[in-house]
Amino acid sequence: THQKARIMQLSTMFVCLLLVPSLTLAASRCAEKLKADIYILVDTSGSMSVNEFNTELSFVVGIISNFTIGLSDVQIAFGLYSTKFVHQFDLNKTTNKSTIIEEVLGKKHLKGYTYTYLALEKITQDGYLSSPTHGSRPGVRKYLLLVSDGTSKDRTKTLAAAKVLRDNGVTIIGVDINKAVQTETREVTGNASNFFHVAKFSNLASIVPQVLGRIYQISKLSK
């Protein structure tokens, strides 16, 4: 089917990104053993087109494709948000990478407004990164990868909700897609080194190695 062909094409394209000569450092990090629980949270508000939303999903696939998925390796949870937050699947849903990728690429554009704080609050309240019921593993580094194209409807609540996550041991990686750098996403991370910016959606693929490299760097430093 067209969907399966798209999945295979994207997986092949992104799994090779870290192997180009200019990115040998990132590639060496990617070859290291990584054990992490990662929640990927994607903005799907009405400020972006359907094609731009699909580009976000392709970026997510680029990230996931470079991980070894498994109970002793990386676990992925996924959610979308706009006016409402929609949790898509838990960390322990499956260890099959192809199934995860197919799930991600099958999601629809929600439209609506950018209520980032609602998503962050629900991730904390429902324990998506802390409860064994949702697949959280004790002693394993927790990450939240936030992909957003703009500022939220309530900056104060968003920053407060992000701080709660960070205080609970979650490392937030922020990806901002906007012509001008949006300081809110940077502040959500609590660390400028965990913030990445692109001016347009078509540039997202270019930062996959940098985002992966930062995750591996943090994991190595925390050992």
Short mmCIF file of C-alpha atoms in Angstrom, two decimals:
data_model
loop_
_atom_site.label_atom_id
_atom_site.label_comp_id
_atom_site.label_asym_id
_atom_site.label_seq_id
_atom_site.Cartn_x
_atom_site.Cartn_y
_atom_site.Cartn_z
CA THR A 1 0.00 0.00 0.00
CA HIS A 2 0.96 3.66 -0.32
CA GLN A 3 1.22 3.97 3.47
CA LYS A 4 3.62 1.01 3.78
CA ALA A 5 5.74 2.31 0.89
CA ARG A 6 5.96 5.69 2.61
CA ILE A 7 7.04 4.05 5.87
CA MET A 8 9.79 2.05 4.15
CA GLN A 9 11.04 5.11 2.26
CA LEU A 10 11.19 7.29 5.37
CA SER A 11 12.80 4.60 7.49
CA THR A 12 15.54 4.02 4.93
CA MET A 13 16.14 7.74 4.43
CA PHE A 14 16.48 8.60 8.10
CA VAL A 15 18.36 5.55 9.31
CA CYS A 16 21.19 6.61 7.00
CA LEU A 17 21.30 10.23 8.16
CA LEU A 18 23.87 9.62 10.87
CA LEU A 19 26.21 7.71 8.62
CA VAL A 20 27.38 10.56 6.39
CA PRO A 21 31.08 11.46 6.87
CA SER A 22 30.43 14.94 8.26
CA LEU A 23 28.41 13.47 11.11
CA THR A 24 30.78 10.79 12.36
CA LEU A 25 30.64 12.08 15.95
CA ALA A 26 26.85 11.82 16.03
CA ALA A 27 27.09 8.43 14.35
CA SER A 28 29.51 7.13 16.99
CA ARG A 29 27.15 8.29 19.73
CA CYS A 30 24.29 6.57 17.98
CA ALA A 31 26.25 3.32 17.96
CA GLU A 32 26.48 3.40 21.74
CA LYS A 33 24.05 1.56 23.96
CA LEU A 34 21.11 3.79 24.89
CA LYS A 35 18.46 2.95 27.45
CA ALA A 36 15.75 5.60 27.73
CA ASP A 37 12.01 6.21 28.07
CA ILE A 38 11.08 8.89 25.54
CA TYR A 39 7.73 10.66 25.15
CA ILE A 40 7.40 12.42 21.79
CA LEU A 41 4.84 15.24 21.93
CA VAL A 42 3.84 16.91 18.65
CA ASP A 43 1.97 20.17 18.09
CA THR A 44 -0.86 19.73 15.56
CA SER A 45 -2.53 23.13 15.81
CA GLY A 46 -4.27 25.03 13.03
CA SER A 47 -1.31 27.34 12.42
CA MET A 48 0.23 24.63 10.23
CA SER A 49 -1.01 22.93 7.08
CA VAL A 50 -1.68 19.21 6.74
CA ASN A 51 1.53 18.87 4.71
CA GLU A 52 3.51 20.64 7.42
CA PHE A 53 2.00 18.36 10.05
CA ASN A 54 3.02 15.34 7.97
CA THR A 55 6.54 16.78 7.81
CA GLU A 56 6.55 16.82 11.61
CA LEU A 57 5.58 13.15 11.61
CA SER A 58 8.38 12.40 9.16
CA PHE A 59 10.80 14.11 11.55
CA VAL A 60 9.52 11.93 14.39
CA VAL A 61 10.08 8.85 12.24
CA GLY A 62 13.62 10.10 11.60
CA ILE A 63 14.28 10.16 15.32
CA ILE A 64 12.67 6.79 16.07
CA SER A 65 14.39 5.03 13.15
CA ASN A 66 17.81 5.56 14.71
CA PHE A 67 16.96 3.92 18.04
CA THR A 68 17.09 0.30 19.06
CA ILE A 69 13.59 -0.29 20.41
CA GLY A 70 13.21 -2.81 23.22
CA LEU A 71 12.60 -3.49 26.90
CA SER A 72 16.35 -3.12 27.56
CA ASP A 73 16.84 -0.27 25.10
CA VAL A 74 14.64 2.67 24.05
CA GLN A 75 10.90 2.81 24.65
CA ILE A 76 8.73 5.35 22.82
CA ALA A 77 5.43 6.96 23.85
CA PHE A 78 3.63 9.40 21.57
CA GLY A 79 1.03 12.14 21.85
CA LEU A 80 -0.53 14.98 19.86
CA TYR A 81 -1.93 18.26 21.10
CA SER A 82 -3.74 21.37 19.94
CA THR A 83 -6.80 22.66 21.82
CA LYS A 84 -6.86 19.22 23.43
CA PHE A 85 -4.21 16.64 24.25
CA VAL A 86 -4.55 13.17 22.72
CA HIS A 87 -2.26 10.49 24.14
CA GLN A 88 -1.64 8.02 21.31
CA PHE A 89 0.30 5.14 22.83
CA ASP A 90 2.29 4.11 25.90
CA LEU A 91 5.98 3.35 26.31
CA ASN A 92 5.21 -0.36 26.56
CA LYS A 93 2.78 -0.59 23.64
CA THR A 94 5.20 -2.54 21.45
CA THR A 95 8.89 -3.24 20.85
CA ASN A 96 8.30 -3.49 17.09
CA LYS A 97 9.81 -0.41 15.47
CA SER A 98 7.84 -0.80 12.23
CA THR A 99 4.57 -0.89 14.18
CA ILE A 100 5.51 2.31 16.04
CA ILE A 101 6.42 4.08 12.80
CA GLU A 102 3.20 2.97 11.13
CA GLU A 103 1.21 4.26 14.12
CA VAL A 104 2.95 7.65 13.98
CA LEU A 105 2.48 8.11 10.24
CA GLY A 106 -1.19 7.18 10.48
CA LYS A 107 -2.11 10.11 12.72
CA LYS A 108 -4.38 12.92 11.49
CA HIS A 109 -4.00 16.69 11.80
CA LEU A 110 -6.13 17.87 14.74
CA LYS A 111 -6.04 21.65 14.06
CA GLY A 112 -7.20 23.97 16.85
CA TYR A 113 -5.15 26.15 19.22
CA THR A 114 -1.80 25.60 20.95
CA TYR A 115 -2.59 24.51 24.51
CA THR A 116 0.86 23.18 25.33
CA TYR A 117 0.37 23.34 29.07
CA LEU A 118 -2.61 20.96 28.94
CA ALA A 119 -0.46 18.31 27.28
CA LEU A 120 2.43 18.77 29.71
CA GLU A 121 0.11 18.67 32.72
CA LYS A 122 -1.61 15.48 31.53
CA ILE A 123 1.70 13.72 30.92
CA THR A 124 2.59 14.41 34.55
CA GLN A 125 -0.86 13.74 36.04
CA ASP A 126 -1.47 10.49 34.16
CA GLY A 127 2.07 9.22 34.73
CA TYR A 128 2.95 8.56 31.11
CA LEU A 129 6.64 8.91 31.98
CA SER A 130 6.48 7.81 35.61
CA SER A 131 3.99 4.96 36.02
CA PRO A 132 4.96 1.31 35.41
CA THR A 133 1.39 0.84 34.14
CA HIS A 134 2.33 3.00 31.15
CA GLY A 135 5.70 1.30 30.70
CA SER A 136 7.95 3.58 32.75
CA ARG A 137 11.05 1.74 33.98
CA PRO A 138 12.68 2.62 37.33
CA GLY A 139 16.19 4.01 37.07
CA VAL A 140 15.87 4.73 33.34
CA ARG A 141 16.45 8.25 32.00
CA LYS A 142 13.23 10.03 30.94
CA TYR A 143 12.96 12.40 27.98
CA LEU A 144 10.19 14.52 26.54
CA LEU A 145 10.74 15.60 22.93
CA LEU A 146 8.46 18.57 22.22
CA VAL A 147 7.94 19.62 18.58
CA SER A 148 6.03 22.90 18.19
CA ASP A 149 5.55 25.67 15.64
CA GLY A 150 4.70 28.52 17.99
CA THR A 151 3.91 29.93 21.38
CA SER A 152 1.18 28.45 23.55
CA LYS A 153 -2.08 30.07 24.64
CA ASP A 154 -0.79 30.44 28.20
CA ARG A 155 2.96 30.93 28.53
CA THR A 156 2.93 31.05 32.34
CA LYS A 157 1.05 27.75 32.71
CA THR A 158 3.21 26.13 30.03
CA LEU A 159 6.47 27.06 31.74
CA ALA A 160 5.09 25.96 35.12
CA ALA A 161 3.98 22.58 33.74
CA ALA A 162 7.38 22.09 32.09
CA LYS A 163 9.18 22.83 35.35
CA VAL A 164 7.13 20.18 37.15
CA LEU A 165 8.25 17.62 34.57
CA ARG A 166 11.89 18.69 34.86
CA ASP A 167 11.70 18.63 38.66
CA ASN A 168 10.46 15.05 38.36
CA GLY A 169 13.59 14.09 36.44
CA VAL A 170 12.37 14.47 32.86
CA THR A 171 14.82 15.99 30.37
CA ILE A 172 12.92 18.14 27.88
CA ILE A 173 14.24 18.53 24.33
CA GLY A 174 12.49 21.33 22.44
CA VAL A 175 12.20 21.75 18.67
CA ASP A 176 10.85 25.12 17.51
CA ILE A 177 9.64 25.65 13.93
CA ASN A 178 9.25 29.34 13.20
CA LYS A 179 10.80 32.15 11.16
CA ALA A 180 11.80 33.83 14.42
CA VAL A 181 13.10 31.94 17.44
CA GLN A 182 10.33 31.46 19.99
CA THR A 183 11.84 31.86 23.46
CA GLU A 184 9.00 29.93 25.10
CA THR A 185 10.10 26.57 23.70
CA ARG A 186 13.67 27.29 24.77
CA GLU A 187 12.51 28.14 28.29
CA VAL A 188 10.40 24.99 28.43
CA THR A 189 13.60 22.94 28.13
CA GLY A 190 15.30 24.75 31.02
CA ASN A 191 18.60 24.35 29.15
CA ALA A 192 19.56 26.17 25.95
CA SER A 193 21.62 23.16 24.84
CA ASN A 194 18.40 21.14 24.68
CA PHE A 195 16.74 23.61 22.30
CA PHE A 196 16.72 23.39 18.50
CA HIS A 197 15.27 25.85 16.00
CA VAL A 198 14.45 25.67 12.30
CA ALA A 199 12.90 28.46 10.26
CA LYS A 200 10.63 26.18 8.24
CA PHE A 201 9.21 22.67 8.35
CA SER A 202 11.26 21.49 5.39
CA ASN A 203 14.41 21.99 7.49
CA LEU A 204 13.38 19.53 10.21
CA ALA A 205 15.19 16.57 8.65
CA SER A 206 18.48 18.48 8.82
CA ILE A 207 18.47 18.57 12.64
CA VAL A 208 17.75 14.88 13.24
CA PRO A 209 21.47 14.14 13.82
CA GLN A 210 21.86 17.07 16.23
CA VAL A 211 18.80 16.11 18.28
CA LEU A 212 19.93 12.49 18.47
CA GLY A 213 23.46 13.56 19.32
CA ARG A 214 22.20 15.66 22.23
CA ILE A 215 20.13 12.78 23.62
CA TYR A 216 23.13 10.45 23.51
CA GLN A 217 25.36 13.12 25.03
CA ILE A 218 22.98 13.66 27.97
CA SER A 219 22.67 9.92 28.55
CA LYS A 220 26.44 9.52 28.53
CA LEU A 221 26.97 12.42 30.96
CA SER A 222 24.36 11.06 33.36
CA LYS A 223 26.04 7.68 33.76
#
